[in-house]
Coordinates of C-alpha atoms and ligand atoms in Angstrom, one line a residue:
X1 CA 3.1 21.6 -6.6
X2 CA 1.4 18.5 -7.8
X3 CA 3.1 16.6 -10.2
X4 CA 0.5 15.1 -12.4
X5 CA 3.0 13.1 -14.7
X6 CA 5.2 11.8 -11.2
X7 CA 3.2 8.5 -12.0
X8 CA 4.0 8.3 -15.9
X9 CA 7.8 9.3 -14.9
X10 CA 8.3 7.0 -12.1
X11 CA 6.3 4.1 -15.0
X12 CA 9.0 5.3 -17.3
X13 CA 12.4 5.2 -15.2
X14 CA 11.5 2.4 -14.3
X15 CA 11.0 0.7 -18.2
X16 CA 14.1 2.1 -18.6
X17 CA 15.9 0.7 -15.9
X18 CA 14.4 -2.2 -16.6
X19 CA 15.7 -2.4 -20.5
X20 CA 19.2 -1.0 -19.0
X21 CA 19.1 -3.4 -16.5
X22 CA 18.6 -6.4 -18.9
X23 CA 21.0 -4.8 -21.3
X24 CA 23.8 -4.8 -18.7
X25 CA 22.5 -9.0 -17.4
X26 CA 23.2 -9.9 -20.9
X27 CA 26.3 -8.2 -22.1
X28 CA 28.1 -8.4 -18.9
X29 CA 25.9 -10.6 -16.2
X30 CA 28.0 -10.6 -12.5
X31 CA 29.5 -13.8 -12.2
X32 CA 30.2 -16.0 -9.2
X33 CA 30.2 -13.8 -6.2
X34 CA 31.6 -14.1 -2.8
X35 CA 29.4 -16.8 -0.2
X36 CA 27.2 -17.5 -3.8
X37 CA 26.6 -22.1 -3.7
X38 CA 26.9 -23.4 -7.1
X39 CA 26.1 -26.8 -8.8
X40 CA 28.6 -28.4 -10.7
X41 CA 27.3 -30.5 -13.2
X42 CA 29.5 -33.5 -14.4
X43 CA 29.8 -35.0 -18.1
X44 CA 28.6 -37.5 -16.4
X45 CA 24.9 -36.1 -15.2
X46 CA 25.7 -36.0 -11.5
X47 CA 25.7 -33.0 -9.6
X48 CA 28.3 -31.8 -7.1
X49 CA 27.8 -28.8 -4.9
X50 CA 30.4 -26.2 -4.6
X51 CA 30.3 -23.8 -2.0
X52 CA 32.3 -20.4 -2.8
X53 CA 33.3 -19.1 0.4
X54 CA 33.1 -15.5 1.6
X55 CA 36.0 -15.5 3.6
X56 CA 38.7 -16.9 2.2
X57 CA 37.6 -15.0 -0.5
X58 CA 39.7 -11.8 -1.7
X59 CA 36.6 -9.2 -3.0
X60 CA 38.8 -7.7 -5.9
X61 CA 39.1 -11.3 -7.4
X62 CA 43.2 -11.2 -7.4
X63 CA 43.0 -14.1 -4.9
X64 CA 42.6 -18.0 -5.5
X65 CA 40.3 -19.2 -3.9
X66 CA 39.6 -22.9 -3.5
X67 CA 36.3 -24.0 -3.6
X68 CA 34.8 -26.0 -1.2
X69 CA 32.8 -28.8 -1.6
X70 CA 30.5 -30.3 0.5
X71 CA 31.2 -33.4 1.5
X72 CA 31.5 -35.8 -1.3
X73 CA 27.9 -37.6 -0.7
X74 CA 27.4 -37.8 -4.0
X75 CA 30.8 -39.8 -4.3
X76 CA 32.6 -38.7 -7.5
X77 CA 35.6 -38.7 -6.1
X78 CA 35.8 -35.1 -7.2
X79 CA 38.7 -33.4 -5.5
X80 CA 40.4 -29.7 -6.1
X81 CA 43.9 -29.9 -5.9
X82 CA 45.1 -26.6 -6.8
X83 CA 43.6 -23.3 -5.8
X84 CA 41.3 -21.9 -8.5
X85 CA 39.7 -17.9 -8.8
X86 CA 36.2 -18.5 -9.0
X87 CA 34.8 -15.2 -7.9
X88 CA 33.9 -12.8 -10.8
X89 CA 33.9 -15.2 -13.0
X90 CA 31.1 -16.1 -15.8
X91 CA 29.4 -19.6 -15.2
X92 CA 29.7 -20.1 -18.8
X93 CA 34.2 -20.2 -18.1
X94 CA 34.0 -22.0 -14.4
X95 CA 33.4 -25.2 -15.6
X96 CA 36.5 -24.8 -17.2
X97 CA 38.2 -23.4 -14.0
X98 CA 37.4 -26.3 -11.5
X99 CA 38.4 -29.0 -14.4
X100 CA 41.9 -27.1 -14.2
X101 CA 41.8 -27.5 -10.8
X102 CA 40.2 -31.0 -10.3
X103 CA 41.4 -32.8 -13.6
X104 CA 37.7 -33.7 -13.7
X105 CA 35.3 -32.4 -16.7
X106 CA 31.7 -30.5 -15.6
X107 CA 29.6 -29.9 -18.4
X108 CA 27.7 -26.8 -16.6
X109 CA 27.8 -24.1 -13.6
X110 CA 24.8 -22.9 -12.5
X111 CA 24.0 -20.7 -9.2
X112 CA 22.1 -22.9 -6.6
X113 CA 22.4 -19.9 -4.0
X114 CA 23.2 -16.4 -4.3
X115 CA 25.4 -14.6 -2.2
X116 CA 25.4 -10.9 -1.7
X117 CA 26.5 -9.8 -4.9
X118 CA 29.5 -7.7 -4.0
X119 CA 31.9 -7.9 -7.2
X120 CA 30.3 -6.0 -10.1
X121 CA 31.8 -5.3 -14.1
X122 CA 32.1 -1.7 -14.0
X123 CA 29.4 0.1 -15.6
X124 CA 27.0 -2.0 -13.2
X125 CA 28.9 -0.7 -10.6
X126 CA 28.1 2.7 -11.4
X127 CA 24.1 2.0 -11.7
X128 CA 24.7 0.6 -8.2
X129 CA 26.3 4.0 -6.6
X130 CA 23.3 5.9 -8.6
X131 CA 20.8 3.9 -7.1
X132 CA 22.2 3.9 -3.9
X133 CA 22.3 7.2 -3.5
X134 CA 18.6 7.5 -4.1
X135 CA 18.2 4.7 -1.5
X136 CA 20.3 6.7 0.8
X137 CA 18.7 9.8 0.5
X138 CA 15.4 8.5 1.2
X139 CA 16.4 6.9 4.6
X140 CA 18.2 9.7 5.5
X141 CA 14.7 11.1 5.9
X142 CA 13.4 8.7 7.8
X143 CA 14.4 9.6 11.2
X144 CA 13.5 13.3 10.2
X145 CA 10.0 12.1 9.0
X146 CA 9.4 10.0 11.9
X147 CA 9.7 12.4 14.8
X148 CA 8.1 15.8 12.6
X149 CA 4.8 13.9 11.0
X150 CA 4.0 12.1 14.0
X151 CA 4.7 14.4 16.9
X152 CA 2.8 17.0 14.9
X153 CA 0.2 14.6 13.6
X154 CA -0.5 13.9 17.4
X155 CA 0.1 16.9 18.7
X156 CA -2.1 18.8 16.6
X157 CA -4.7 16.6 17.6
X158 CA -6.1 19.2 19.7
X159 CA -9.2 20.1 17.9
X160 CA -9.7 16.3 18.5
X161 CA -10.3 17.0 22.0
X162 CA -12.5 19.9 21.5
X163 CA -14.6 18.0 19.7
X164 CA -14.8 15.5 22.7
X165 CA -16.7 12.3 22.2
X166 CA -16.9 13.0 18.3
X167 CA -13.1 13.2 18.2
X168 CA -12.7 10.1 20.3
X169 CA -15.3 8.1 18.6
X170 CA -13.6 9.0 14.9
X171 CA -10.5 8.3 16.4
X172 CA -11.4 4.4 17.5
X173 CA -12.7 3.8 14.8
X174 CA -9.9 4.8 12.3
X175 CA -7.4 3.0 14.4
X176 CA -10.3 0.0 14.6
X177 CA -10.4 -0.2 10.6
X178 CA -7.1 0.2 10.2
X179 CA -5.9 -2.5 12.5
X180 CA -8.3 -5.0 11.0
X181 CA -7.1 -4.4 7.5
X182 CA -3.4 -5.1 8.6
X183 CA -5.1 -8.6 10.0
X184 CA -6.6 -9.0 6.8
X185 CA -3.3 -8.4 4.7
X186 CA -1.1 -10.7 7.6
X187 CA -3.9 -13.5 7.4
X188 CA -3.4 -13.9 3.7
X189 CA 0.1 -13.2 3.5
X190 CA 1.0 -15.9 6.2
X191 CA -1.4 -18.2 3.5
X192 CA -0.4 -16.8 0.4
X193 CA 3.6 -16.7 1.1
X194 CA 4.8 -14.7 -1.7
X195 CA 8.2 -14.4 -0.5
X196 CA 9.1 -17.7 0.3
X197 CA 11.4 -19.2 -2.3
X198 CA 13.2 -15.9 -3.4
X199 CA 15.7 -16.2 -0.7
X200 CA 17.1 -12.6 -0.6
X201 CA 20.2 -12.2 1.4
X202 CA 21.5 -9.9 4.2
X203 CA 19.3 -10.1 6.6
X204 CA 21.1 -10.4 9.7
X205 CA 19.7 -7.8 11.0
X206 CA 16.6 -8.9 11.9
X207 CA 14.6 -9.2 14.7
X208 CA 13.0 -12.4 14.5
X209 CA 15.0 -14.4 16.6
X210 CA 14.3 -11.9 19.8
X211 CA 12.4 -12.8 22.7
X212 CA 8.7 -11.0 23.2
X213 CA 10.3 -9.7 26.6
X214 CA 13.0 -8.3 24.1
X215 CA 10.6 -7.1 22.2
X216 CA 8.6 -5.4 24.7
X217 CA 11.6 -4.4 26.7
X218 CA 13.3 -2.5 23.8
X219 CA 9.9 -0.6 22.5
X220 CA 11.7 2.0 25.4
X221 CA 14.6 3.4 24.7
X222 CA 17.1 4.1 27.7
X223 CA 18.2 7.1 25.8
X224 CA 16.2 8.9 23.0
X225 CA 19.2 10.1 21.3
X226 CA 20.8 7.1 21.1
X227 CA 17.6 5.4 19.9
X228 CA 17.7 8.2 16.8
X229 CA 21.6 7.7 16.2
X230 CA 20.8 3.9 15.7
X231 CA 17.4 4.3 13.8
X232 CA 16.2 2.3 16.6
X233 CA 12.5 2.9 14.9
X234 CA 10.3 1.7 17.7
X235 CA 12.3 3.5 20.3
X236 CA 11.7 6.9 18.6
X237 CA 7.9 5.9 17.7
X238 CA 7.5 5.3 21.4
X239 CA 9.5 8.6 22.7
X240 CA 7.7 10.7 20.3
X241 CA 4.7 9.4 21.1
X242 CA 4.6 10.1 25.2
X243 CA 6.1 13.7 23.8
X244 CA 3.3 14.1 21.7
X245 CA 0.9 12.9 24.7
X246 CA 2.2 15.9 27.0
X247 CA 2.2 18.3 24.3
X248 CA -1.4 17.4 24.0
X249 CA -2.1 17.6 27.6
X250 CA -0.5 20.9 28.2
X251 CA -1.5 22.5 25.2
X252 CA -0.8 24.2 21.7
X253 CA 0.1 27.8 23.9
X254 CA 2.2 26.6 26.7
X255 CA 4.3 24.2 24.2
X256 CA 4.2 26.9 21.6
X257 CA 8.4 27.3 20.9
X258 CA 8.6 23.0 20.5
X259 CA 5.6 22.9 18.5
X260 CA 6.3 25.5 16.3
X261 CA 10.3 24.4 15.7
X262 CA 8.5 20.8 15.3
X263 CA 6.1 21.8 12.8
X264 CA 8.8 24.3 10.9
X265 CA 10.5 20.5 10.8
X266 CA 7.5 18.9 9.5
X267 CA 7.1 21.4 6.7
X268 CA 11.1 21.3 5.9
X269 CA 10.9 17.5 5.7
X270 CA 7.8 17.7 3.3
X271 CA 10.3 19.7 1.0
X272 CA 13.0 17.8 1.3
X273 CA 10.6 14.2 0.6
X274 CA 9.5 16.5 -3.2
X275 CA 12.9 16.8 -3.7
X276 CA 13.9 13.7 -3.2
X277 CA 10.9 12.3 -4.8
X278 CA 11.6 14.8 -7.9
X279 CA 14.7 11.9 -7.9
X280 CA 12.3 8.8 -7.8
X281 CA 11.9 8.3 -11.8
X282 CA 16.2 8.2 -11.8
X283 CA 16.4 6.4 -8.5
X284 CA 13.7 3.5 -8.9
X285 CA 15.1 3.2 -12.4
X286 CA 18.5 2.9 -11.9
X287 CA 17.8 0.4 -8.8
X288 CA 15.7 -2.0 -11.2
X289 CA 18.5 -1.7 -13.1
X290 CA 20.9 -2.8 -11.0
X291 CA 18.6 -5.4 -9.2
X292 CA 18.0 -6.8 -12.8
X293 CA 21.8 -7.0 -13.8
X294 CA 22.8 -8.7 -10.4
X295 CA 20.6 -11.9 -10.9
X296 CA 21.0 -14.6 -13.0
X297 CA 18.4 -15.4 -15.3
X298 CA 16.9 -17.9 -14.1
X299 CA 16.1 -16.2 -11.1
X300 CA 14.1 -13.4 -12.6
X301 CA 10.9 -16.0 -13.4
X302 CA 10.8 -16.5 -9.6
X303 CA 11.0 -12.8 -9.1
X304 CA 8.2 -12.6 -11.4
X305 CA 5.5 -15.0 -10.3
X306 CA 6.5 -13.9 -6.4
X307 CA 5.8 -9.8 -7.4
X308 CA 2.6 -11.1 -9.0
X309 CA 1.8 -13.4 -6.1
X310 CA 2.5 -10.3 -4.0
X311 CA 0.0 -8.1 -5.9
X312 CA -2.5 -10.7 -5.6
X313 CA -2.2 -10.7 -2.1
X314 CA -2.6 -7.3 -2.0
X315 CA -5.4 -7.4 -4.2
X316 CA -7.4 -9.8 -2.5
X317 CA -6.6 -7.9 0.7
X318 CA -8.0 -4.8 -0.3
X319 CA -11.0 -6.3 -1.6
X320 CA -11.7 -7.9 1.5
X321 CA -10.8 -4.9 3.5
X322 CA -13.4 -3.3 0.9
X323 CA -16.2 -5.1 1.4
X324 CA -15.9 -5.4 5.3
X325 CA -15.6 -1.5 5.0
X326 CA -19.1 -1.5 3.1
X327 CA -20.8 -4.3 6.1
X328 CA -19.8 -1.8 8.6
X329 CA -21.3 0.7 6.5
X330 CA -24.8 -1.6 5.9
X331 CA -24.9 -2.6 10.0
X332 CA -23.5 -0.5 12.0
X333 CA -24.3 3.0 9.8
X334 CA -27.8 1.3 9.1
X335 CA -27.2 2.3 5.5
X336 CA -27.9 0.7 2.0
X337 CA -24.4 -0.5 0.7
X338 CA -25.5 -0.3 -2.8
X339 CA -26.8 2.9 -2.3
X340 CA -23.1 3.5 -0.6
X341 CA -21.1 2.3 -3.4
X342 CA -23.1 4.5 -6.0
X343 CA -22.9 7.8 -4.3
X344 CA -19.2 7.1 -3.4
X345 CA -18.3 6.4 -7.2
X346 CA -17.4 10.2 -8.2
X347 CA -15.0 9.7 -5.2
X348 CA -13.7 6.1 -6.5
X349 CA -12.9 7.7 -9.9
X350 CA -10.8 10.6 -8.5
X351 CA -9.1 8.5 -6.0
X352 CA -8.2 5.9 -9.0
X353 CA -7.1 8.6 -11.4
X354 CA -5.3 10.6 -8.6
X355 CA -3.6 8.3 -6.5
X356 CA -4.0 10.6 -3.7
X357 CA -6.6 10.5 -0.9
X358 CA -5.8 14.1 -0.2
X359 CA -6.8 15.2 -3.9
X360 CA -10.0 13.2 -4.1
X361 CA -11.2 14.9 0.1
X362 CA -13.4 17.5 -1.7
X363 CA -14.8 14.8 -3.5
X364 CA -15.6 11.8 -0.6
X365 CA -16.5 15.1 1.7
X366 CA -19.5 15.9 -1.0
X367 CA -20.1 12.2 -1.6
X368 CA -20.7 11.7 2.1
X369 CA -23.1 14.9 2.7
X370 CA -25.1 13.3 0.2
X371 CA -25.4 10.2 2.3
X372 CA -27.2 12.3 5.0
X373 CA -24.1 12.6 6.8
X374 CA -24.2 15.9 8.6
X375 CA -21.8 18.7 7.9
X376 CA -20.4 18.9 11.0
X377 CA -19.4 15.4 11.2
X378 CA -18.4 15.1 7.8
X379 CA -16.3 18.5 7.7
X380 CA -13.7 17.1 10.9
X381 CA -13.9 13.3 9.9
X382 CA -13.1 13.0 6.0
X383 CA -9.9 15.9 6.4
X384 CA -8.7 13.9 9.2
X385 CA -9.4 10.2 7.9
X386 CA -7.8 11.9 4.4
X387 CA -4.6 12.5 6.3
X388 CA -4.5 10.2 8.9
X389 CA -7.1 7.2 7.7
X390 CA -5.7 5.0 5.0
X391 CA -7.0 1.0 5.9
X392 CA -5.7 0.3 2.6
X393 CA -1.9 1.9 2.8
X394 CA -1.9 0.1 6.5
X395 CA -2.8 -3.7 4.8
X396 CA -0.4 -3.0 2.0
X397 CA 2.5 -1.8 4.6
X398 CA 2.0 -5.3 6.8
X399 CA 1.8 -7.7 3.6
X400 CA 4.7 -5.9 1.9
X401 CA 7.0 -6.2 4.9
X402 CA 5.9 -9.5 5.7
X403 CA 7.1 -10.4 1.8
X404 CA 10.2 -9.0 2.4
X405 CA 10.2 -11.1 5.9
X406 CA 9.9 -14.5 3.8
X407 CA 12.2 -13.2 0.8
X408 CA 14.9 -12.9 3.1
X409 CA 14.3 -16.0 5.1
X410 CA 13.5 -14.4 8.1
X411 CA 11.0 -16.6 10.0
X412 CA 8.4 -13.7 11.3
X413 CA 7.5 -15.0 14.7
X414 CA 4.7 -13.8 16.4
X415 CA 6.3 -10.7 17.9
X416 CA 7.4 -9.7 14.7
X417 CA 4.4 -10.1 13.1
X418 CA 2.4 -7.9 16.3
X419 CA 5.3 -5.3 15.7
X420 CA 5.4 -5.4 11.9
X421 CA 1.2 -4.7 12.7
X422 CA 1.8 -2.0 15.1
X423 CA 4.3 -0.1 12.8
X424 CA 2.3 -0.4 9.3
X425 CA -0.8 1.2 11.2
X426 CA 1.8 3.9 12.6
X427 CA 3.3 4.0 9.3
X428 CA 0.0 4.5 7.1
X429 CA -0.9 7.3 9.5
X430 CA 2.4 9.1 9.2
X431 CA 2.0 8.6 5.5
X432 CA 0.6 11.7 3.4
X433 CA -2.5 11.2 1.3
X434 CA -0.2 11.4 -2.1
X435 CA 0.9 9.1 -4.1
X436 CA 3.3 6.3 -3.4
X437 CA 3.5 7.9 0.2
X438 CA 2.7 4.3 1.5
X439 CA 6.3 3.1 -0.1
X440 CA 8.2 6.0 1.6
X441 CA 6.9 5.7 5.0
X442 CA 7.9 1.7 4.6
X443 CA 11.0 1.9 5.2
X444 CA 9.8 3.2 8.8
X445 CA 8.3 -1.1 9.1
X446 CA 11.6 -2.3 7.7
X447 CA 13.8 -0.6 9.7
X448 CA 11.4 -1.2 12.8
X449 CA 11.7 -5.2 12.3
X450 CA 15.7 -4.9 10.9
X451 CA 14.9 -5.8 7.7
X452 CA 17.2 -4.5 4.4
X453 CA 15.1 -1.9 2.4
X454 CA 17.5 -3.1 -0.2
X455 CA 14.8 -4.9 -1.9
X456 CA 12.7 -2.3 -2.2
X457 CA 13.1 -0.9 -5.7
X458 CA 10.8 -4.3 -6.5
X459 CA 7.6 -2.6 -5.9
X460 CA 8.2 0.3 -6.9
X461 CA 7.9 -1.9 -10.3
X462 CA 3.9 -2.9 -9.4
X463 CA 3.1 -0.2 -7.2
X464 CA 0.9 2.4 -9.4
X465 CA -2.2 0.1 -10.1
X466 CA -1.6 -1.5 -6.1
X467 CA -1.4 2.0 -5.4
X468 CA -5.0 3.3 -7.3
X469 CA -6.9 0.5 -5.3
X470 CA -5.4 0.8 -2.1
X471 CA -6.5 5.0 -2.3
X472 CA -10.2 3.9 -3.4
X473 CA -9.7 1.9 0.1
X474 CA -8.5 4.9 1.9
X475 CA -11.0 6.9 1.4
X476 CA -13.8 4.1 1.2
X477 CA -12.6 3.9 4.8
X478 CA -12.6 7.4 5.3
X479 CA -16.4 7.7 4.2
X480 CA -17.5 4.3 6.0
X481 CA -16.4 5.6 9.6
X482 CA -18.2 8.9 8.9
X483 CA -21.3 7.1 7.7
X484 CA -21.1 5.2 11.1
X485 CA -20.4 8.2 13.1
X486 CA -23.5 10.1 12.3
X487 CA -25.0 6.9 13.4
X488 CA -24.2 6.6 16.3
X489 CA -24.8 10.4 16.9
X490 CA -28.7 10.8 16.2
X491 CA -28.3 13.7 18.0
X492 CA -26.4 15.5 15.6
X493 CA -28.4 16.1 12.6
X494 CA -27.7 16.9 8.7
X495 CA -29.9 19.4 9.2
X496 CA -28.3 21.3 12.0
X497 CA -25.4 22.3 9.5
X498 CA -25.0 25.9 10.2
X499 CA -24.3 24.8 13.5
X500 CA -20.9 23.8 12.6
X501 CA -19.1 26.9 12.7
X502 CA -19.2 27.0 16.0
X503 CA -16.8 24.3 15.9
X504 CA -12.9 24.5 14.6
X505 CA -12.1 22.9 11.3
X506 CA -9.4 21.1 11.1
X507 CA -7.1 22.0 8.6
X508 CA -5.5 18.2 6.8
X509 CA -1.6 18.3 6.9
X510 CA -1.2 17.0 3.4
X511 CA -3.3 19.3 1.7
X512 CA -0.7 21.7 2.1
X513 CA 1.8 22.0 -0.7
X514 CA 3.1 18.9 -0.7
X515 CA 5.3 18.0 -3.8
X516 CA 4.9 14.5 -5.3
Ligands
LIG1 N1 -1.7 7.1 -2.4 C1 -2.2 6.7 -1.1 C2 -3.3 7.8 -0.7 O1 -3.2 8.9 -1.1 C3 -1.2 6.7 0.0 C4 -0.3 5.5 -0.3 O2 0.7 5.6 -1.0 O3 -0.6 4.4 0.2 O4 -4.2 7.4 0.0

């Protein structure tokens, strides 16, 4: 049940929302909100700061509120003597407010800071519950998607271990690839720094400010469950892991009952994912909306030039991961990159007209047995790598989260930055070959580092060309380590193909039905 127009319907919810969303800034923009730091101009030219605060603050807007101003450096001699109702209100009437208050005149309002927007006219409101829903729905999934993709991913691993040495050598080297294109993508984001300067907030929740023995001492959870009632991320990455292990070490029979009722999940959570994808075009739309209604306008040209500084990031990433991909291929696989990139281009057309590595496998699988790669390997790496092998979904995963990281001010320390790493390539493995998978299993990065996935609705705005090249990377990747793996197995040769029925093919998990 492939949805060919998901793409064009997610690109069209989300020019809609986008239109609604200006439509609703213009004709009724948010106002002053709760914790929000505004500059009051004075006919005079100078500028005095006025803080709103949260607290004293009454969120229905029936309270006064005083503002408070930060100590009068500028020394106007501006002081508010009566209380005055700031929040809700439109910076084109609080000018007139604090002069009521203050006796003095300001000339203009304008939002230094923003504080969570929690006071909303009413038909923003209601774009806010519908996108919230969406939101909701999709990390009510995560916990479910989580345990089922990546105990079964692991567990079915099995045929891995048949294979012996082949399986372990494909294996390395997917985790190898994939690991250095999340140091590619963390290298230039940490240069780039396409959040900074957007200062998203609600971000307490992070993790930054732990210590690494925190950090190390919390990747085990004292008590599974409780690590799944808290969407304690890496606590349940780390549980399901070891439980994958033993499943693997005792075997697909003696386990049978827990791996069936895990994969039953697996496919049930691959439904309920469709179904909730089927909601995207709505959901992403009516969260642009709302993200585009809730700012003021100056804000959105910063928005702007940080998503495109964002895609460039990305961009440049993917290249680089691209191009390493295609070294790897010329010196360790001892084969012509030019000749490479030519036979792989059937494959680099599907996967940028697709979006989905798992659509374009019969493709790289033919591309690659015509770079005298022998069946055998070819037939167990490509499937697997299609599934399980996405260098560029991992470098995208790390550079988005790390955005998010500077956008809401969190200072990503080195732990965070190892963990943030660890998760994407966890993250890009659990993530189906299909498009926009890599933005679903994100949430599984944010939530592992505490960050909001409020903010995510932002790329779902940029992500279909990000998401074309970072598949062309997935399965570049996918083709380079088999290239490399019939190197470094002379002893199996292309022409020994009939050979590989003797050996168990492994079937990829998201080339079942999988709805997108
Ligand atoms: N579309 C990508 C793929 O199929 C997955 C992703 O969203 O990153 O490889």
């Amino acid at each position: 049940m492939h949805d060919k127009k998901f793409g064009f319907k997610v690109l069209a919810g989300i020019f809609l929302g986008a239109l609604l969303g200006t439509a609703l800034l213009m004709s009724s923009p948010v106002g002053v909100q709760p914790g929000d730091v505004l500059n009051a101009e004075l006919a005079s030219g100078e500028v005095i700061e006025v803080k709103v605060s949260a607290s004293s603050g009454d969120p229905s807007g029936k309270k006064p509120v005083v503002p408070e101003v930060t100590e009068d450096e500028s020394g106007t001699g501006v002081e508010f003597r009566t209380p005055v109702n700031l929040l809700g209100a439109q910076l084109s009437t609080a000018p007139d407010l604090l002069r009521e208050s203050s006796g003095v005149s300001f000339s203009s309002v304008t939002v230094k800071e923003r504080g969570t927007v929690t006071i909303r006219p009413a038909a923003t409101e209601a774009v806010n519950v519908g996108g919230q829903i969406f939101l909701r729905l999709l990390k009510m999934l995560v916990v479910p998607l989580i345990i089922a993709t990546v105990l079964i991913g692991i567990a079915s691993l099995g045929n891995i271990k048949k294979l012996g040495r082949l399986g372990g050598m494909t294996a390395a080297w997917y985790l190898m690839s994939m690991a250095v294109a999340v140091l590619v993508g963390i290298t230039l984001v940490n240069l780039i720094k396409p959040g900074v300067g957007l200062n998203f907030p609600g971000a307490d929740g992070a993790i930054a400010d732990r210590t690494v023995t925190d950090l190390i001492l919390k990747t085990i959870p004292e008590n599974p469950i409780a690590a799944i009632a808290t969407m304690d991320v890496v606590g349940i990455l780390f549980f399901v892991i070891v439980m994958a292990l033993a499943m693997l070490k005792l075997g697909k029979r003696r386990v049978a009952p827990v791996f069936n009722f895990f994969e039953g999940l697996n496919d049930i959570v691959y439904v309920l994912v469709g179904w909730v994808m089927k909601l995207a075009p709505i959901g992403v739309g009516l969260l642009i909306a709302h993200t585009i209604a809730t700012q003021d306008v100056a804000f959105i040209s910063v928005l702007l030039q940080s998503l495109l500084k964002f895609a460039l990031c990305v961009t440049l990433g993917l290249a680089i991961q691209f191009v390493l991909l295609v070294i790897a291929v010329a010196v360790i696989g001892k084969y012509n990159p030019f000749e490479f990139i030519s036979k792989m281009g059937p494959a680099f057309a599907t996967a940028f007209g697709t979006n989905s590595s798992s659509a374009t496998m019969p493709v790289t699988l033919q591309c690659v047995t015509d770079m005298k790669v022998s069946r055998r390997i070819g037939n167990f790496v490509v499937p697997v790598g299609a599934t399980l092998n996405m260098d560029g979904t991992a470098l995208f995963e790390a550079v988005a989260v790390l955005f998010f990281a500077q956008a809401f001010g969190v200072n990503a320390d080195f732990g965070m930055q190892v963990i943030i790493g660890v998760t994407a390539v966890v993250a890009a493995i659990g993530a189906a070959g299909i498009p926009s998978a890599g933005l679903v299993t994100m949430t599984l990065v944010l939530s592992a580092v505490g960050l909001p996935t409020t903010q995510m609705q932002l790329l779902w705005s940029i992500d279909r060309p990000l998401d074309m090249m970072r598949t062309v990377v997935n399965i570049t990747g996918d083709a380079a380590v088999a290239r490399v793996v019939q190197t470094l197995n002379p002893d199996i040769k292309p022409e020994e193909d009939e050979l590989h029925e003797l050996y168990e093919e492994v079937e990829p998990e998201a080339s079942r039905d999988t709805p997108a």
